[in-house]
GROMACS .gro file of C-alpha atoms in nm:
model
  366
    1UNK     CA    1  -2.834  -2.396   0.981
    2UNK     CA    2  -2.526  -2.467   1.095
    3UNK     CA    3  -2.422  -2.826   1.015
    4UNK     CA    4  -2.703  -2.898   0.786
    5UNK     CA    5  -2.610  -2.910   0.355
    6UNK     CA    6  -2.834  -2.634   0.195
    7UNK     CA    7  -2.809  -2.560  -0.156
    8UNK     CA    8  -2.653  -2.243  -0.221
    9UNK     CA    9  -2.843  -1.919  -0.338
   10UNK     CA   10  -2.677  -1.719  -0.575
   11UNK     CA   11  -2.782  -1.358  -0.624
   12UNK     CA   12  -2.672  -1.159  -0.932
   13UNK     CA   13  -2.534  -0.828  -0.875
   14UNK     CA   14  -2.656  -0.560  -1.194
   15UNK     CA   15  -2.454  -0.877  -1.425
   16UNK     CA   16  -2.131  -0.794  -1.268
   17UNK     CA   17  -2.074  -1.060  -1.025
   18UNK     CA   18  -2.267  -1.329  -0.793
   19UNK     CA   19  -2.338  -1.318  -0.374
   20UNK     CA   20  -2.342  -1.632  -0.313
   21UNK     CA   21  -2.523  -1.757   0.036
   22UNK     CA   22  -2.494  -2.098   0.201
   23UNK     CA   23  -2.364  -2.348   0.464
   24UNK     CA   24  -2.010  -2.413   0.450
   25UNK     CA   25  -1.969  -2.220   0.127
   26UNK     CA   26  -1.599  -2.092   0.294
   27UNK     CA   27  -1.385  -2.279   0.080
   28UNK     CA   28  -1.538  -2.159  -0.204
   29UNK     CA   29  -1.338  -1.815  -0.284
   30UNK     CA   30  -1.123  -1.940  -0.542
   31UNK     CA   31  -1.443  -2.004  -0.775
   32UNK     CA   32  -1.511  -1.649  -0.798
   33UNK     CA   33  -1.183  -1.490  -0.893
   34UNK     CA   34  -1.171  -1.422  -1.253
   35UNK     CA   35  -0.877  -1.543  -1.459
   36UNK     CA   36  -0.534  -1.392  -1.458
   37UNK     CA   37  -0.475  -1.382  -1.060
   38UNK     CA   38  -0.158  -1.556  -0.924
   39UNK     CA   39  -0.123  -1.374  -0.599
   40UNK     CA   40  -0.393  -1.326  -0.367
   41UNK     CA   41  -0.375  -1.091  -0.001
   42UNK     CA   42  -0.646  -1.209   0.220
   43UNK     CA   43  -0.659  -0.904   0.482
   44UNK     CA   44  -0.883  -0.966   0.806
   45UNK     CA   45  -0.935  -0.859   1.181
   46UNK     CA   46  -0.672  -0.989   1.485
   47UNK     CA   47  -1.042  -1.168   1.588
   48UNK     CA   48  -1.040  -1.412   1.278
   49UNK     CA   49  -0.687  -1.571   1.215
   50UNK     CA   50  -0.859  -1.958   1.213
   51UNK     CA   51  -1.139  -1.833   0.931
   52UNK     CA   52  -0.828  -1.633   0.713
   53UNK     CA   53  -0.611  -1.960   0.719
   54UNK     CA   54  -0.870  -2.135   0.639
   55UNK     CA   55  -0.916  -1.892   0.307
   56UNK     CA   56  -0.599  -1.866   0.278
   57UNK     CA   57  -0.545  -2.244   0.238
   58UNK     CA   58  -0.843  -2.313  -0.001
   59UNK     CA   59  -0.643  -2.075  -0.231
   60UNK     CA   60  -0.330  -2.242  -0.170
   61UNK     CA   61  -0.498  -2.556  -0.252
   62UNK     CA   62  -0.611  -2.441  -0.568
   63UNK     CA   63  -0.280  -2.286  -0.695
   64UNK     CA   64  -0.264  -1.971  -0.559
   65UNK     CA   65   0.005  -1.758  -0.382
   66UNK     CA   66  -0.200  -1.708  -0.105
   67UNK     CA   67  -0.060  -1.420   0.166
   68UNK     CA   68  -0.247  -1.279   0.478
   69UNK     CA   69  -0.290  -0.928   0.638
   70UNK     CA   70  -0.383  -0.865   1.017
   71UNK     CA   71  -0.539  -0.532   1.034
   72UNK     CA   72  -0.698  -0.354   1.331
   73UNK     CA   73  -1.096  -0.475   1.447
   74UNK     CA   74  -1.379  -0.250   1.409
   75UNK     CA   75  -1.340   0.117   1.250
   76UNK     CA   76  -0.958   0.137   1.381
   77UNK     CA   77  -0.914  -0.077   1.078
   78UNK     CA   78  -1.047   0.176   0.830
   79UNK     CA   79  -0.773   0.479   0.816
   80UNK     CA   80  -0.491   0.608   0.551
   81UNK     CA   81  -0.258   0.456   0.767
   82UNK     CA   82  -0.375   0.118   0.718
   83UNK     CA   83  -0.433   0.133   0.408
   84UNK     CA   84  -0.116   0.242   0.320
   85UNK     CA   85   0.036  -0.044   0.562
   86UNK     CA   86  -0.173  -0.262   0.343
   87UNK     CA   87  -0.027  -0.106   0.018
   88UNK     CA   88   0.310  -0.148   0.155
   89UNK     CA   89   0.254  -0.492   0.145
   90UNK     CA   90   0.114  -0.567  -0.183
   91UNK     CA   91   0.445  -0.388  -0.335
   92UNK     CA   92   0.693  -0.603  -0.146
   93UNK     CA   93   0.510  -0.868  -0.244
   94UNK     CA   94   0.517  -0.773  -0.629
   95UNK     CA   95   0.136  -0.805  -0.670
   96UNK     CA   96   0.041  -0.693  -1.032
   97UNK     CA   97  -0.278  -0.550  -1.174
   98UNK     CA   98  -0.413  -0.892  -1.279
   99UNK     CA   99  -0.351  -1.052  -0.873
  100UNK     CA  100  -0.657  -1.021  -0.627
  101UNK     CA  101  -0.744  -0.914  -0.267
  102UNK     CA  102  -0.994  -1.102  -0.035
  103UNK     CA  103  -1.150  -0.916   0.236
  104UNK     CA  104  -1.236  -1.184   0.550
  105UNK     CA  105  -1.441  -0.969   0.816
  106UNK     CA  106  -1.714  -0.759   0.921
  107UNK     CA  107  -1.800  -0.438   0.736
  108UNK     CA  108  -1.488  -0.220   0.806
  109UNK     CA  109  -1.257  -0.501   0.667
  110UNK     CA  110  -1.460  -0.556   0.360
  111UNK     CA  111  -1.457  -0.163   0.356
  112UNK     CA  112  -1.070  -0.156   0.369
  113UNK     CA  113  -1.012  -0.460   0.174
  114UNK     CA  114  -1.201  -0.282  -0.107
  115UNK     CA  115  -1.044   0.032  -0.056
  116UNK     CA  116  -0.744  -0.067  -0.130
  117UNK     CA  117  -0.823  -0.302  -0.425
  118UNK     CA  118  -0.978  -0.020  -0.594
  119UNK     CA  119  -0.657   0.209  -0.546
  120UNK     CA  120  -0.314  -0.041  -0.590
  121UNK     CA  121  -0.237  -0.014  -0.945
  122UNK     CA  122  -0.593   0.156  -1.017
  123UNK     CA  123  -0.808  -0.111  -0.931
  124UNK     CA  124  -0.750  -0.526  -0.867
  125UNK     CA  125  -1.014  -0.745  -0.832
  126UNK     CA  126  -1.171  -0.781  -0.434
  127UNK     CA  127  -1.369  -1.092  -0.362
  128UNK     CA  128  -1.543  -1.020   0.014
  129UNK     CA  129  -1.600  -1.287   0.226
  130UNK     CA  130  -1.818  -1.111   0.510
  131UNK     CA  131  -1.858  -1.292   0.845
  132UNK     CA  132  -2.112  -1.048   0.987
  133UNK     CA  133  -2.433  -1.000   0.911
  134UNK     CA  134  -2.410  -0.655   0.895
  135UNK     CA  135  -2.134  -0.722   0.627
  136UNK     CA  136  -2.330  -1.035   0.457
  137UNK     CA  137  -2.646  -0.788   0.415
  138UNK     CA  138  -2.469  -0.432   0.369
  139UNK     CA  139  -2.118  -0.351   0.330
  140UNK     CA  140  -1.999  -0.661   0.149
  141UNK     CA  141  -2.247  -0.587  -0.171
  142UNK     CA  142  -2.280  -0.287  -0.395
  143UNK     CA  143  -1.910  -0.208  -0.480
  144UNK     CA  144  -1.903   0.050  -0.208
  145UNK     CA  145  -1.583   0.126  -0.038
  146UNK     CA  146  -1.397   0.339   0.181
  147UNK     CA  147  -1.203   0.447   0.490
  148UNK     CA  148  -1.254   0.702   0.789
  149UNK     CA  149  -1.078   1.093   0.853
  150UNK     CA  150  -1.124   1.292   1.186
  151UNK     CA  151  -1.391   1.486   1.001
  152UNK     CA  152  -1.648   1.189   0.881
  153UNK     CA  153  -1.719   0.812   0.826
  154UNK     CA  154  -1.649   0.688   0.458
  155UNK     CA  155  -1.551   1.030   0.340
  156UNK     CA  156  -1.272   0.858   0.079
  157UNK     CA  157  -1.338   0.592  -0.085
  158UNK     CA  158  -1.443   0.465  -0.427
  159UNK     CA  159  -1.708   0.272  -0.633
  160UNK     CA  160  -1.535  -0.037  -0.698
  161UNK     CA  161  -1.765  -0.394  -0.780
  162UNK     CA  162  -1.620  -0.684  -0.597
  163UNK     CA  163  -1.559  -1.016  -0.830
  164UNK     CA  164  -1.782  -1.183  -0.611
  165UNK     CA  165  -1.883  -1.194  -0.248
  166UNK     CA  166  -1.913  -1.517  -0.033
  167UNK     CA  167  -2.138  -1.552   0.257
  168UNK     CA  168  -2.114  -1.841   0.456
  169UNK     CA  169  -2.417  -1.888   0.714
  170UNK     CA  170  -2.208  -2.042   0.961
  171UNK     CA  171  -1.996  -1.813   1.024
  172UNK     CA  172  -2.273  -1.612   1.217
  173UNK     CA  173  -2.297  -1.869   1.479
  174UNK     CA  174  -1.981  -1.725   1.611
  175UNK     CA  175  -2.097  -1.381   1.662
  176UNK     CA  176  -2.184  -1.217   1.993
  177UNK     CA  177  -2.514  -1.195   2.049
  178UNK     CA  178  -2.501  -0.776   2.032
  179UNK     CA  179  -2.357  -0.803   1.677
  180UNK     CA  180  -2.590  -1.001   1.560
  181UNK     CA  181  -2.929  -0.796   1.651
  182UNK     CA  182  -2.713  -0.470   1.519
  183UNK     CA  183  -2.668  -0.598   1.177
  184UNK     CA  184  -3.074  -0.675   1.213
  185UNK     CA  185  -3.093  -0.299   1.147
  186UNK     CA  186  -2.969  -0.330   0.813
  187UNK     CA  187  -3.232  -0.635   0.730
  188UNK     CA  188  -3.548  -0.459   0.881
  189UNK     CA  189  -3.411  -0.101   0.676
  190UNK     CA  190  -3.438  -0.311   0.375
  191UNK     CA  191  -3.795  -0.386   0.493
  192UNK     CA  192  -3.917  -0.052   0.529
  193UNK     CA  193  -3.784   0.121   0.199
  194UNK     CA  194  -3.881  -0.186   0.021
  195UNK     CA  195  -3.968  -0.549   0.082
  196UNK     CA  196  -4.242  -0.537   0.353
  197UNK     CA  197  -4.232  -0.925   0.399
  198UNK     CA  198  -3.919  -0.878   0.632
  199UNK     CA  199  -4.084  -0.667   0.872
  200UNK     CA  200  -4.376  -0.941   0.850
  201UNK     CA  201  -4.091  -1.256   0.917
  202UNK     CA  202  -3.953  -1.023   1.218
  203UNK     CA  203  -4.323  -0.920   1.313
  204UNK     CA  204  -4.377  -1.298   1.365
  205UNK     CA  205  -4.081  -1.437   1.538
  206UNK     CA  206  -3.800  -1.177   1.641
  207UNK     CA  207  -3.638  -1.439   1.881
  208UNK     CA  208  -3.567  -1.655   1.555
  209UNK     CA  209  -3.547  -1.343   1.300
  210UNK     CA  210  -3.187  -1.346   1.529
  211UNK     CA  211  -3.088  -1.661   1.562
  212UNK     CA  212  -2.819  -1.831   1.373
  213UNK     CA  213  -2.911  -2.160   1.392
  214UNK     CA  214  -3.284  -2.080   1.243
  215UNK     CA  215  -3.372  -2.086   0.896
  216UNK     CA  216  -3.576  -1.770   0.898
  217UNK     CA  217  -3.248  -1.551   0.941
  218UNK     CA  218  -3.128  -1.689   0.603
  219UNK     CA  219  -3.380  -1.587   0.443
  220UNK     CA  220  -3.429  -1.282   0.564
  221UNK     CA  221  -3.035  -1.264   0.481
  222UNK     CA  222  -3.137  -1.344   0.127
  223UNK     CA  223  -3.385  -1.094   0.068
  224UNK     CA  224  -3.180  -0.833   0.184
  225UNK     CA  225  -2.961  -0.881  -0.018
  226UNK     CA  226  -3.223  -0.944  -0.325
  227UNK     CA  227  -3.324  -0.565  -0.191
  228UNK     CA  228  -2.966  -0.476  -0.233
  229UNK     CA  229  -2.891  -0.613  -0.557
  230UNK     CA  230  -3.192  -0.472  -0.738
  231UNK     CA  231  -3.073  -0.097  -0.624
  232UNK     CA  232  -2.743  -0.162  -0.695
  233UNK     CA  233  -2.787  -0.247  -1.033
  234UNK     CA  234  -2.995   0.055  -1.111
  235UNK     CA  235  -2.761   0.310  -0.965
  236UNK     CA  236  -2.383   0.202  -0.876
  237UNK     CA  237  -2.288   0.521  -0.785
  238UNK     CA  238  -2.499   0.681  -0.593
  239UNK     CA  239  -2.662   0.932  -0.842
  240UNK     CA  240  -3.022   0.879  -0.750
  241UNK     CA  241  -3.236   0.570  -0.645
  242UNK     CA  242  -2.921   0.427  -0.435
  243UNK     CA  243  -2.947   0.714  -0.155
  244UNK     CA  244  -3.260   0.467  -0.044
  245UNK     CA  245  -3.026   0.257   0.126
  246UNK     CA  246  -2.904   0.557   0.349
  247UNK     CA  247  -3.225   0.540   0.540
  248UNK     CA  248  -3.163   0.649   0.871
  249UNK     CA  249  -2.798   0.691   0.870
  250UNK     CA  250  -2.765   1.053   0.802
  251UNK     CA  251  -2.850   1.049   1.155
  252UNK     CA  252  -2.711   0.745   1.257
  253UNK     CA  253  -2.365   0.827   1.113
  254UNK     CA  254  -2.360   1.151   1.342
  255UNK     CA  255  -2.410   0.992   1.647
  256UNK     CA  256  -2.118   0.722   1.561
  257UNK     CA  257  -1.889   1.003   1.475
  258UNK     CA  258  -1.962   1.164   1.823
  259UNK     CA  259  -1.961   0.858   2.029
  260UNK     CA  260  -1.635   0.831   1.863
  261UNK     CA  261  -1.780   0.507   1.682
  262UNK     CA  262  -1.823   0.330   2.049
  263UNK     CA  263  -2.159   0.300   1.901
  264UNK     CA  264  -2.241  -0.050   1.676
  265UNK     CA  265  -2.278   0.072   1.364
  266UNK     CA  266  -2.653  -0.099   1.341
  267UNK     CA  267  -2.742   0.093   1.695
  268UNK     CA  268  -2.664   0.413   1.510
  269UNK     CA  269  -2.901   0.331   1.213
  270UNK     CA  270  -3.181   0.211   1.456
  271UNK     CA  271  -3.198   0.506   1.604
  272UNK     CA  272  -3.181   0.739   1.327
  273UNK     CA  273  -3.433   0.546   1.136
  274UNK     CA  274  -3.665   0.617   1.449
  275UNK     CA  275  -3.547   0.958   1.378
  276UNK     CA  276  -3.648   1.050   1.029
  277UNK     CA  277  -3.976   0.850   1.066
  278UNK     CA  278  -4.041   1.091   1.329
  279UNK     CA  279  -3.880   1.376   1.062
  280UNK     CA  280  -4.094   1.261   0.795
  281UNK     CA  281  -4.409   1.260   1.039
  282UNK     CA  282  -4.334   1.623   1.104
  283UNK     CA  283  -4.248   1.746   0.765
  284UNK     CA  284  -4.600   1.609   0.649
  285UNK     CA  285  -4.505   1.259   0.467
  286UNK     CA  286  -4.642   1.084   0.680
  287UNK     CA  287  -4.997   1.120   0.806
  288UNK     CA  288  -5.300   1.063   0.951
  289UNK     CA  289  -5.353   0.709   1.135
  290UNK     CA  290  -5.164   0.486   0.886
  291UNK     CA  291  -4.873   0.752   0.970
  292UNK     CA  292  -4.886   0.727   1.285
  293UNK     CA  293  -4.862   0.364   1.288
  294UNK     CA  294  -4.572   0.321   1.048
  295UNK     CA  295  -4.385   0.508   1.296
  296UNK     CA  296  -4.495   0.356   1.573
  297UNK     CA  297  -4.417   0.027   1.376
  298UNK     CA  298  -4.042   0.148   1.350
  299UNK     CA  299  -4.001   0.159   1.768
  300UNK     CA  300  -4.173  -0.187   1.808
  301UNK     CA  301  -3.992  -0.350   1.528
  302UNK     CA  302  -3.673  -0.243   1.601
  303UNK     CA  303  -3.719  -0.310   1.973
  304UNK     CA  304  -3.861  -0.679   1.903
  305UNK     CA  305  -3.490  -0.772   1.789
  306UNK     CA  306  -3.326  -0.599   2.097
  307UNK     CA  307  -3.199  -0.222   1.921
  308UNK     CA  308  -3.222   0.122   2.069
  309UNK     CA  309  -3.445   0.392   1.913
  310UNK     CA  310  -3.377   0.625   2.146
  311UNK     CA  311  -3.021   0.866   2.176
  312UNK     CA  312  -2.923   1.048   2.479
  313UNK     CA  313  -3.099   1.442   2.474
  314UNK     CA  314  -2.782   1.618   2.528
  315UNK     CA  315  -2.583   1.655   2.169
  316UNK     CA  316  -2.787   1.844   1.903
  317UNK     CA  317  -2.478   2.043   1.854
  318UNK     CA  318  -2.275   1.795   1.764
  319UNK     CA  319  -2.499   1.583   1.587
  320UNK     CA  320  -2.643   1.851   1.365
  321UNK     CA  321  -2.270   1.924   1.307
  322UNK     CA  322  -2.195   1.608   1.198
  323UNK     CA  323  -2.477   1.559   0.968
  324UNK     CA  324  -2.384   1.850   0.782
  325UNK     CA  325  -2.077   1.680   0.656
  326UNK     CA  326  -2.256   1.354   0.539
  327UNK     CA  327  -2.173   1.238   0.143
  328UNK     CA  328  -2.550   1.281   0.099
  329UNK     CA  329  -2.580   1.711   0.179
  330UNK     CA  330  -2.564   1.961  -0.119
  331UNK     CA  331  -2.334   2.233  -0.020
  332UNK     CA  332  -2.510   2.337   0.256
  333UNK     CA  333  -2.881   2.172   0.219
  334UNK     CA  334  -2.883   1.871   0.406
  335UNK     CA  335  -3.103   1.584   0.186
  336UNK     CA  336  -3.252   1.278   0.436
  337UNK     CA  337  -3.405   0.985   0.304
  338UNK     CA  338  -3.780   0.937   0.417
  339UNK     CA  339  -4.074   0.738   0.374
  340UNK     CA  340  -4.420   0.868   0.175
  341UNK     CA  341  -4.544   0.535   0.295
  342UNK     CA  342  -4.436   0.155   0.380
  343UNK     CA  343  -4.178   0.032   0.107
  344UNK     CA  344  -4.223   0.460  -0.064
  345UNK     CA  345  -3.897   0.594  -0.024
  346UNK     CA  346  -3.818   0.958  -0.079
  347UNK     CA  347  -3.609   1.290  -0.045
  348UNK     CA  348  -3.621   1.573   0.225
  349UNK     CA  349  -3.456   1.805   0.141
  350UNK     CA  350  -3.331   2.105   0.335
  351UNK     CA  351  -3.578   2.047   0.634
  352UNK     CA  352  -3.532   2.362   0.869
  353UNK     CA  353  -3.312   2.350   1.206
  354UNK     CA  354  -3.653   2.377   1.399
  355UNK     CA  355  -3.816   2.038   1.277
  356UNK     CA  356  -3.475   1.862   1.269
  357UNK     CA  357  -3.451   1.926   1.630
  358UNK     CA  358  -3.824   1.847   1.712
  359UNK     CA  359  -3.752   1.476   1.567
  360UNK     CA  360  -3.501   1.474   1.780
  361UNK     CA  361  -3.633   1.575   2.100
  362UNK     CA  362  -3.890   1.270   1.990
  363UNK     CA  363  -3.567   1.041   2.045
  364UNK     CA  364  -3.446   1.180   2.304
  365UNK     CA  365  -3.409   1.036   2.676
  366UNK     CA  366  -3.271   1.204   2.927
   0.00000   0.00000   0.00000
């Protein structure tokens, strides 16, 4: 991909806004602002200073006071503190309700970035510009955003629609290798609770399925996203169909809160995807042979690309702890997504302690 002129794809978001995915697509940000904005904060990781200027100067370019905003890498970057370090900053800098914030990063940036859009002055436009995949697939769309507390992952935040998001292929070449196959649990999620054909693309080639230089991970990219869009534009907030795109993180949030989010975040979800196939095995929604071989699918899938589906057989406690504070539990009737079938999402709801912990002695090692 890299070096090579494709034709961007753009991808409508429920007739808000466009993701638009391509090669050397960087310089486009200033396209997607709406009108109005004279001052723009492009916040990013210490990791990406080169990619912000770059941003930074393609606004500049176009008119634009353009200013930037090192914030912590990884989840570090995605507390009050920050935030409020970021706030700081947009009131020295006299930004008004009509100026714009660009989030340049992996998911936790484009989490923050949006945070704080959606809260200085009630709500400024965010354009995200994610250079992970996990970001390009997840984070970046939907209008989801939010920051971290001692007790949980993304337990403030706010539904706030980006003015656009930009996803530049390239970018990806620059990833480690182990970030790459983690945001891969994001693209083969969207396969199981809905497009099929991803799991088929992986099925056929998982050494190109994560590679940046191939064009099979673009489109897989692509119909992620497509997946993404079309859920999005049903449900913003979260009030029903939306919850599909939780699959496996009830569980995979708990273990990132009690690895103390050493875990990648798309480790996490592997595993707890393993997990509530195995849950929804138990509980009866999936049966018989084809059952058995759609979770069976989920271990050899995942595994093709190079993620875990197994957790360490020593913190029920904890986890079951954890998962009893995720955004998704009723009072105290914990709801996890499952699968009926291949691309059949649905709701468990209140499973007993007994058949949560069977699923996970299935995932156990150790």
């Amino acid at each position: 991909m890299t070096g090579e002129a494709i034709a961007p794809t753009f991808i409508r978001v429920a007739d808000d806004y466009d993701v638009v995915i391509g090669s050397g697509v960087l310089d486009r940000v200033a396209g997607l602002l709406r009108d109005g904005v004279e001052r723009v904060l492009v916040v990013h990781p210490p990791t990406l200073p080169g990619l912000a200027q770059r941003v930074a100067g393609s606004l500049a370019a176009e008119g634009y006071a353009a200013e930037l905003a090192e914030v912590p890498d990884a989840e570090s970057a995605k507390t009050s503190s920050v935030a409020a370090s970021i706030w700081a900053q947009l009131g020295r800098a006299g930004f008004t309700r009509t100026d714009a914030v660009v989030g340049v990063g992996g998911g936790t940036v484009t989490d923050l970035a949006g945070f704080v859009a959606a809260t200085w002055l009630r709500g400024v436009q965010v354009v995200q510009v994610p250079t992970t995949l996990l970001g390009m697939v997840d984070a970046a769309v939907g209008g989801k955003t939010g920051i971290n507390t001692d007790e949980g992952k993304n337990l403030v935040g706010a539904f706030h629609p980006p003015a656009g998001v930009l996803c530049d292929v390239d970018v990806l070449a620059t990833l480690r290798e182990a970030d790459l196959v983690g945001g891969m649990a994001e693209v083969i999620k969207c396969g199981f609770i809905a497009d099929p054909v991803i799991l088929d693309l992986v099925d056929a080639d998982p050494a190109a399925a994560r590679r940046p230089d191939n064009p099979r991970l673009r489109e897989l990219i692509e119909r992620a996203i497509r997946v993404k869009a079309e859920v999005v534009a049903v449900d913003l907030k979260d009030n029903a169909i939306r919850e599909i795109l939780n699959y496996g993180h009830t569980f995979g949030h708990a273990i990132e809160q009690v690895e103390g989010y050493t875990w990648r975040h798309g480790e996490a979800v592997s595993v707890g995807m393993v997990y509530v196939a195995e849950l929804a095995r138990l509980a009866g929604h999936l049966s018989g042979p084809e059952g058995e071989a759609l979770v069976a699918r989920h271990r050899q899938v995942l595994e093709s690309v190079g993620l875990p589906t197994t957790y360490r057989g020593d913190r029920w406690d904890a986890l079951r702890t954890a998962m009893r504070r995720d955004k998704k539990s009723r009072g105290s009737t914990l709801r996890f997504v499952v699968l009926d079938g291949l691309a059949q999402p649905t709701r468990l709801v209140g499973p007993s302690d007994e058949l949560m912990r069977s699923a996970y002695g299935l995932v156990s090692r150790g």
